[in-house]
Amino acid sequence: MSIKTLPDFWFEPRPWMDGQWHPGGETVTVRNPATAEKIAEVSRADAATVTLAIEGAVKAQREWREISAVERGLVLKRTAALLLARKDEFARLLTAEQGKPYAQAAGEVEYAASFFQWFGEEARRVYGRIAAHPEAGREFFIEHKPAGVAGLITPWNFPLAQGAKKVAAALAAGCSAVWKPAELTPLIALAIGPLMREAGLPDGVLQIVPGRGSVVGRVLAEHPAVRVLSLTGSTATGSALMIAAAPGIKRLSLELGGNAPFIVLPDADLDFVAEQLTRLKLLVSGQVCVTANRVFVHADAEAALAEKLAVKISDARLGNGLADGIDAGPLIHRQACTEVGALVEQAVATGARIVCENRSYESDATSRDGSFFPPTVLTGVRDDMRVARDEIFGPVIPLLRYTSVTDAVRRANETPYGLASYVYGRDLAQCRAVASAIEAGIVGVNEWRPLKAEIPFGGIKQSGIGAEGGEEGLREFLETQVISMPKPVIAS
Ligand code: NAD
């Protein structure tokens, strides 16, 4: 079996500030979750370093906002092109650091590039308007302006794409940004610093500060120069950030946790459902905010769907994502395995049944030290079980029976979350009606991965505020100003 190697680093494992590598403070070891091998020792930013980064971003923003939108867009589009040209290196680094299989990592690099490309194009489409004034001889100019310095905080599951969504939108809007990647995956973020410099980004416009959420997050939340805070993370972190940002009345853009329902309508093609659901649940081994968390299936179809899923899940190849042909990698760390395991145990203890578990990684000695969890299919899951109520964040497929579609929709909505959801069926009118009734920011109808740069994606209820992607993604980083003034008249 051939194993891909780590690329040579073109970056240093410490904060990237003002176009240079900054010494940083305490160090932390980054390990490959598939093997527990050390990849790098990363210096973190302490509070004083983050403050310096913000000050540098304030200076850089004064010039960046004055550059034409076309020029700003060009830098972003060049970043997209550079990322695609170096897809292999970025994908190998991403797999080593995060654990997802190489093919999924390459897909994430393309997905990240699509946001640089999209916002590179959107940069020139910030339209104001002139509005009628109620008094004669006057008019209103309504303008959208860059908000200032943006604080960007990202999680470890899509450490490149989540950063790309925020960085591209903030910079397209004319903001500068201070980006804090997740503690467990700082390398792929640092790798972007020199790449954007090569694309023509002026120094200081993007500062990348690895560090602890409690330290870097607090400084970003409290520093008066940071005007927008954009977080992708758990709902608990979103709530903590809101509280920390409250005294400074900062704008917030929050992409938080989910508990996506996946409704299989009675007329659905079960082979198609099994194929799509398996792909969805094996993506990043289920550690995805939009993954299916509760699969509602008609009671008459539960056994058949479980059987088809068992075949697909058993066929999946698990292991080190740098090896060829791997379908699913490890979880991010051992603690994650313990937590997902506890959800499965509680479900089984209260009446659910394990139909299939794929432990194929156990035969591979090199994954002995990795944090693998067996992809699992559960039947007989009830709404009150923790596996249905909590965000699982692992490759577990819980099947919940229903007898009436109306009831399935009601149960699907009985969650404080409202991020993604899925509806599968042959009758598109019925699919459309069910999709409209679901309380979620996005609904995939017969589609397991509807997220694209072209559309706004964001949660409702406790899944967040605001959106990323689409034209809406840019607005998160713009402020509106109205100028009310007399209409000029021709001087005679
Ligand atoms: P997390 O909330 O623990 O961490 C996310 C980021 O927030 C990290 O960079 C972390 O260091 C930082 N952070 C932690 N405490 C902080 C604080 N007090 N102040 C400021 N920053 C702080 O989440 P995670 O474990 O990295 O990621 C998993 C979670 O993210 C899941 O709940 C998942 O659903 C969610 N997520 C949501 C989306 C989305 O688009 N809605 C996408 C991916 C992940």
XYZ file of C-alpha atoms and ligand atoms in Angstrom:
536
model
C 0.000 0.000 0.000
C 1.490 3.366 -0.938
C 1.312 6.161 1.624
C 1.551 9.791 0.586
C 4.063 11.907 2.480
C 3.766 15.295 4.134
C 4.775 18.122 1.787
C 7.841 20.225 2.636
C 6.601 23.207 4.636
C 6.557 26.548 2.789
C 5.433 28.230 6.006
C 6.603 28.381 9.597
C 4.608 27.013 12.531
C 4.053 30.327 14.283
C 1.894 33.441 13.923
C 1.840 35.149 10.516
C 1.651 38.889 11.060
C 2.399 41.856 8.811
C 3.763 39.510 6.156
C 6.291 37.888 8.506
C 6.605 35.037 10.963
C 6.216 36.257 14.529
C 7.942 34.427 17.442
C 4.711 33.547 19.287
C 4.640 32.072 22.802
C 3.840 28.651 24.280
C 4.118 25.738 21.875
C 1.738 22.888 21.141
C 2.312 19.651 19.252
C 0.131 18.955 16.214
C -0.344 15.220 15.545
C -1.793 13.141 12.737
C -4.992 11.696 14.252
C -4.641 8.532 12.127
C -1.237 7.591 13.587
C -0.611 9.963 16.527
C 2.682 10.905 14.815
C 3.990 14.397 15.480
C 3.682 16.735 12.493
C 4.866 20.020 13.949
C 5.409 22.071 17.080
C 3.360 25.245 16.728
C 3.962 28.506 18.620
C 0.744 30.070 19.779
C -0.128 33.727 20.000
C -0.583 35.126 23.506
C -2.846 38.080 24.306
C -0.120 40.681 23.620
C 0.648 39.106 20.221
C -3.027 39.145 19.218
C -3.241 42.818 20.184
C -0.218 43.532 17.943
C -1.890 41.583 15.141
C -5.067 43.656 15.475
C -3.062 46.906 15.446
C -1.278 45.772 12.273
C -4.626 44.908 10.702
C -5.990 48.374 11.565
C -3.096 50.027 9.698
C -3.334 47.677 6.729
C -7.090 48.151 6.392
C -6.716 51.915 5.793
C -4.966 51.177 2.491
C -6.805 47.972 1.581
C -10.221 49.648 1.713
C -9.002 52.337 -0.713
C -7.757 49.820 -3.304
C -10.295 49.348 -6.087
C -12.728 46.491 -5.674
C -11.467 45.057 -8.959
C -7.910 44.908 -7.576
C -9.084 43.323 -4.332
C -11.002 40.779 -6.344
C -7.935 39.987 -8.433
C -5.922 39.098 -5.323
C -8.673 36.700 -4.259
C -8.971 35.124 -7.705
C -5.192 34.683 -7.868
C -5.392 32.978 -4.461
C -7.983 30.573 -5.885
C -5.728 29.777 -8.824
C -2.665 29.245 -6.600
C -4.622 26.967 -4.285
C -5.793 24.830 -7.203
C -2.294 24.719 -8.677
C -0.982 23.437 -5.328
C -3.964 21.261 -4.522
C -1.869 18.163 -3.897
C 0.419 19.809 -1.318
C -2.491 21.440 0.506
C -4.479 18.190 0.458
C -1.601 16.153 1.876
C -1.089 18.680 4.670
C -4.821 18.775 5.392
C -5.083 14.982 5.570
C -2.070 14.703 7.855
C -3.332 17.378 10.214
C -7.079 16.714 10.206
C -7.314 13.008 9.336
C -9.814 13.088 6.447
C -8.957 10.887 3.441
C -6.820 12.496 0.732
C -9.691 12.569 -1.812
C -11.902 14.439 0.662
C -9.028 16.807 1.469
C -8.504 17.521 -2.244
C -12.253 18.217 -2.445
C -11.932 20.659 0.443
C -9.098 22.498 -1.330
C -11.329 22.887 -4.410
C -14.233 23.980 -2.223
C -12.011 26.564 -0.474
C -10.763 27.831 -3.858
C -14.375 28.241 -5.017
C -14.951 30.785 -2.223
C -11.846 32.790 -3.147
C -13.034 32.733 -6.750
C -16.643 33.635 -5.888
C -15.817 36.515 -3.544
C -13.114 37.639 -5.964
C -15.981 38.145 -8.402
C -18.441 39.518 -5.830
C -15.968 42.181 -4.615
C -17.013 44.409 -7.537
C -20.734 43.902 -6.945
C -21.283 45.986 -3.835
C -24.185 48.159 -4.921
C -25.507 51.181 -3.049
C -28.641 53.050 -4.083
C -30.178 56.492 -4.255
C -33.543 56.750 -2.516
C -36.300 59.327 -2.802
C -36.324 61.891 0.004
C -39.717 62.941 1.421
C -38.694 66.615 1.130
C -38.290 68.265 -2.251
C -34.761 69.136 -3.349
C -33.008 66.505 -1.256
C -31.920 62.902 -1.800
C -30.518 59.928 0.094
C -27.346 58.069 -0.866
C -27.247 54.597 0.666
C -23.750 53.151 0.713
C -22.210 49.923 1.946
C -18.760 50.256 3.440
C -16.216 47.823 4.890
C -16.896 47.337 8.590
C -13.216 47.534 9.646
C -11.131 44.746 11.175
C -12.807 41.328 11.237
C -12.000 38.644 13.820
C -12.377 35.197 12.239
C -12.549 32.032 14.364
C -12.714 28.599 12.737
C -13.132 24.931 13.776
C -11.006 21.868 12.985
C -13.370 19.836 10.767
C -12.992 21.940 7.577
C -10.001 23.977 8.696
C -9.220 25.285 5.213
C -12.704 25.787 3.755
C -14.209 27.423 6.846
C -11.318 29.882 6.864
C -11.556 30.491 3.111
C -15.264 31.367 3.359
C -14.573 34.025 5.963
C -11.242 35.386 4.713
C -12.460 35.735 1.123
C -15.692 37.506 2.102
C -14.034 39.849 4.624
C -11.234 40.861 2.249
C -13.608 41.265 -0.701
C -15.665 43.671 1.404
C -12.541 45.759 2.121
C -12.039 44.593 5.699
C -8.725 43.354 7.022
C -8.832 40.190 9.108
C -7.286 38.478 12.104
C -7.869 34.737 11.722
C -7.698 32.349 14.664
C -7.697 28.747 13.458
C -8.706 25.859 15.743
C -6.123 24.671 18.282
C -5.920 21.225 16.634
C -5.492 22.370 13.007
C -3.385 25.550 12.784
C -1.007 24.431 9.994
C -3.347 24.585 7.003
C -4.312 28.124 8.041
C -0.684 29.230 8.352
C -0.041 27.754 4.898
C -2.466 30.343 3.458
C -0.430 33.357 4.681
C 2.480 33.167 2.209
C 0.133 31.960 -0.536
C -1.948 35.127 -0.324
C 1.197 37.241 -0.210
C 2.252 35.559 -3.462
C -1.214 36.404 -4.836
C -0.480 40.085 -4.147
C -2.129 40.641 -0.768
C -0.520 43.592 1.043
C 1.143 42.768 4.374
C -1.081 43.015 7.434
C -4.409 42.586 5.621
C -4.579 38.971 6.793
C -3.035 38.156 10.186
C -3.093 34.481 11.208
C -2.821 33.839 14.934
C -2.978 30.256 16.175
C -3.894 30.068 19.830
C -6.368 29.130 22.495
C -10.003 30.089 22.048
C -10.113 31.435 25.569
C -7.087 33.718 24.976
C -7.243 34.807 21.319
C -11.057 34.762 21.254
C -11.256 37.010 24.294
C -8.868 39.615 22.836
C -10.752 39.588 19.511
C -14.049 39.987 21.357
C -12.822 42.802 23.586
C -10.555 44.873 21.325
C -12.460 47.982 20.190
C -10.911 47.954 16.697
C -12.460 44.572 15.854
C -15.893 45.444 14.447
C -17.111 42.054 13.193
C -16.659 38.653 14.797
C -17.288 35.670 12.582
C -17.219 32.264 14.274
C -17.801 28.759 13.006
C -17.946 26.437 15.962
C -20.212 24.909 18.559
C -23.356 26.580 19.847
C -21.795 26.813 23.329
C -18.817 28.747 21.913
C -21.188 30.987 19.924
C -23.058 31.818 23.082
C -19.813 32.526 24.999
C -18.583 34.786 22.193
C -21.872 36.707 22.129
C -21.532 37.409 25.838
C -17.876 38.437 25.478
C -18.717 40.711 22.523
C -21.748 42.317 24.162
C -19.987 45.192 25.996
C -18.378 46.335 22.727
C -21.628 45.861 20.689
C -19.818 43.984 17.925
C -21.448 42.562 14.860
C -21.629 38.793 14.990
C -21.789 36.186 12.292
C -22.238 32.739 13.811
C -22.196 29.352 12.074
C -22.910 26.882 14.860
C -23.941 23.331 15.624
C -26.655 21.257 13.951
C -28.829 18.183 14.371
C -29.870 17.605 10.765
C -32.954 15.513 10.040
C -32.772 13.290 6.961
C -36.321 12.390 5.927
C -36.730 9.344 3.712
C -40.224 9.619 2.206
C -42.228 6.407 1.674
C -41.668 6.465 -2.132
C -37.874 7.049 -1.938
C -35.434 4.893 -3.892
C -33.714 3.104 -0.998
C -30.613 2.142 -3.010
C -30.068 5.799 -3.872
C -30.720 6.831 -0.253
C -28.242 4.262 1.092
C -25.560 5.397 -1.359
C -26.031 9.111 -0.625
C -26.407 8.711 3.130
C -23.231 6.636 3.311
C -21.292 9.331 1.470
C -22.735 12.005 3.753
C -21.903 10.094 6.953
C -18.390 9.107 5.863
C -17.494 12.690 4.964
C -14.946 13.668 7.654
C -16.243 10.550 9.493
C -19.462 12.322 10.407
C -17.660 15.240 12.082
C -19.636 17.742 10.053
C -22.169 20.304 11.253
C -24.491 19.466 8.327
C -24.210 15.689 8.506
C -27.405 13.632 8.942
C -27.989 13.242 12.670
C -31.479 11.682 12.627
C -32.684 9.551 9.719
C -36.488 9.360 9.665
C -37.664 6.352 7.693
C -41.154 4.881 7.273
C -41.650 1.896 9.597
C -42.279 -0.369 6.576
C -38.907 0.570 5.025
C -36.641 0.618 8.094
C -35.392 -2.966 7.812
C -34.724 -2.704 4.071
C -32.860 0.596 4.419
C -30.834 -0.738 7.354
C -29.795 -3.751 5.294
C -28.699 -1.628 2.329
C -26.807 0.748 4.604
C -25.095 -2.170 6.327
C -23.752 -3.382 2.961
C -22.442 0.068 2.013
C -20.955 0.815 5.424
C -19.306 -2.617 5.634
C -17.690 -2.048 2.220
C -16.038 1.214 3.294
C -12.256 1.185 3.701
C -11.093 2.853 6.893
C -7.561 3.900 7.685
C -4.841 6.502 7.313
C -6.174 9.032 4.822
C -2.729 9.360 3.230
C -3.024 5.754 1.987
C -4.691 5.001 -1.350
C -8.424 4.308 -1.642
C -9.462 5.192 1.921
C -13.156 6.104 2.383
C -13.062 7.279 5.999
C -10.357 8.406 8.401
C -10.163 8.709 12.182
C -12.001 11.034 14.540
C -10.065 14.099 15.608
C -8.876 12.577 18.922
C -9.485 9.734 21.383
C -11.825 11.816 23.530
C -14.107 12.232 20.502
C -14.273 8.406 20.199
C -15.212 8.129 23.862
C -17.986 10.689 23.464
C -19.484 9.117 20.330
C -19.163 5.668 21.945
C -21.136 6.879 24.967
C -24.007 8.000 22.694
C -24.130 4.589 21.003
C -23.972 2.760 24.340
C -26.794 4.824 25.800
C -28.920 4.174 22.707
C -28.321 0.419 22.856
C -28.953 0.303 26.601
C -32.346 1.937 26.053
C -33.547 -0.209 23.143
C -31.688 0.629 19.905
C -29.975 -2.160 17.952
C -26.576 -2.132 16.215
C -27.107 -3.485 12.688
C -23.549 -3.049 11.523
C -20.177 -1.766 12.697
C -17.160 -1.442 10.399
C -13.984 -2.138 12.386
C -11.787 -2.827 9.353
C -9.152 -0.391 10.605
C -8.354 -2.853 13.418
C -6.542 -5.150 10.971
C -4.150 -2.338 10.000
C -1.299 -2.158 12.520
C -0.356 1.384 11.459
C -3.700 2.730 12.671
C -3.312 1.165 16.139
C -2.466 4.532 17.696
C -5.079 6.437 15.705
C -8.424 7.663 17.026
C -10.738 5.524 14.891
C -14.409 4.917 15.541
C -16.405 2.234 13.703
C -19.062 3.519 11.285
C -22.266 2.192 12.848
C -25.889 1.729 11.754
C -28.503 1.815 14.526
C -32.181 0.872 14.221
C -35.013 1.440 16.664
C -33.714 4.855 17.733
C -36.226 7.048 19.577
C -36.418 10.839 19.810
C -35.600 10.839 23.524
C -32.260 9.016 23.136
C -29.150 11.185 23.421
C -27.950 9.956 20.020
C -30.990 11.707 18.515
C -30.942 14.801 20.700
C -27.192 15.614 20.691
C -24.930 16.475 17.782
C -23.211 13.071 17.288
C -20.076 14.248 15.422
C -19.153 10.715 14.414
C -19.989 8.098 11.736
C -23.181 6.822 13.365
C -26.415 6.485 11.379
C -29.443 6.386 13.698
C -32.686 5.236 12.020
C -35.909 6.570 13.574
C -39.255 5.057 12.479
C -42.316 7.079 11.497
C -45.773 6.144 10.281
C -47.047 9.559 9.101
C -45.051 12.096 7.096
C -46.673 14.989 8.971
C -45.486 13.462 12.210
C -41.964 12.946 10.832
C -41.775 16.639 9.917
C -43.022 17.690 13.360
C -40.393 15.481 15.018
C -37.682 16.698 12.626
C -38.360 20.249 13.840
C -38.293 19.310 17.522
C -34.726 20.460 18.074
C -33.166 23.751 19.136
C -31.000 23.558 15.990
C -31.887 24.569 12.439
C -28.856 24.176 10.193
C -29.163 21.590 7.402
C -31.752 18.977 6.508
C -32.405 16.450 3.750
C -35.522 15.102 2.037
C -35.432 12.068 -0.250
C -38.376 10.911 -2.356
C -39.628 10.403 -5.916
C -42.649 12.743 -5.776
C -40.984 16.150 -6.101
C -44.145 18.060 -5.118
C -44.220 16.132 -1.835
C -40.459 16.694 -1.368
C -40.943 20.429 -1.938
C -43.823 20.623 0.557
C -41.839 18.750 3.203
C -38.726 20.870 2.544
C -40.733 24.078 3.037
C -42.069 22.837 6.366
C -38.637 22.083 7.790
C -37.044 24.683 10.052
C -33.484 24.759 8.695
C -31.168 27.105 6.839
C -30.720 24.686 3.930
C -32.597 21.647 2.633
C -31.046 19.174 0.204
C -33.728 17.428 -1.837
C -32.297 14.193 -3.234
C -28.886 15.825 -2.700
C -26.399 15.036 0.028
C -24.055 18.021 -0.388
C -25.987 21.155 -1.397
C -23.419 23.674 -0.070
C -21.793 25.854 -2.743
C -20.059 29.251 -2.837
C -22.937 30.682 -4.901
C -25.572 30.367 -2.162
C -26.011 31.782 1.335
C -25.562 29.100 3.946
C -26.395 29.756 7.566
C -28.407 28.322 10.400
C -31.565 29.400 12.149
C -32.587 28.903 15.801
C -29.481 27.968 17.845
C -27.527 27.074 14.698
C -26.479 30.620 14.099
C -26.885 34.138 12.818
C -26.042 35.328 9.313
C -24.783 33.436 6.307
C -21.666 32.546 4.349
C -21.458 32.361 0.570
C -23.754 33.986 -1.983
C -24.119 37.752 -2.101
C -25.262 37.570 1.539
C -21.794 36.415 2.659
C -20.318 39.782 1.739
C -22.924 41.715 3.738
C -21.645 40.233 6.993
C -18.579 42.449 6.563
C -20.272 45.629 5.292
C -21.876 48.504 7.152
C -24.563 50.747 5.738
C -24.213 54.503 5.709
C -26.840 56.967 4.520
C -25.904 60.427 3.316
C -28.880 62.784 3.223
C -28.107 65.903 1.207
C -29.525 68.564 -1.078
C -29.761 67.607 -4.726
C -27.129 69.543 -6.635
C -28.504 72.078 -9.100
C -26.804 73.334 -12.280
C -24.943 76.520 -11.551
C -26.175 79.098 -14.059
P -15.486 24.830 19.106
O -16.661 25.701 19.333
O -14.934 24.099 20.251
O -14.281 25.676 18.502
C -14.425 26.471 17.351
C -13.427 27.604 17.415
O -13.793 28.466 18.488
C -11.991 27.153 17.694
O -11.105 27.939 16.947
C -11.846 27.430 19.173
O -10.515 27.664 19.574
C -12.668 28.690 19.318
N -13.124 28.978 20.685
C -13.389 28.099 21.669
N -13.797 28.768 22.772
C -13.806 30.071 22.449
C -14.159 31.254 23.152
N -14.575 31.224 24.415
N -14.062 32.447 22.512
C -13.663 32.485 21.224
N -13.311 31.404 20.518
C -13.386 30.209 21.119
O -15.894 23.859 17.911
P -15.042 22.691 17.251
O -15.029 21.556 18.219
O -13.756 23.198 16.741
O -15.969 22.356 15.997
C -17.097 21.570 16.094
C -18.357 22.408 16.222
O -18.408 23.356 15.166
C -19.610 21.573 16.062
O -20.594 21.980 16.982
C -20.054 21.866 14.630
O -21.414 21.666 14.401
C -19.668 23.284 14.501
N -19.521 23.620 13.076
C -20.455 24.415 12.491
C -20.359 24.711 11.133
C -21.376 25.593 10.451
O -21.134 26.002 9.317
N -22.487 25.905 11.076
C -19.299 24.200 10.400
C -18.360 23.384 11.027
C -18.483 23.106 12.374
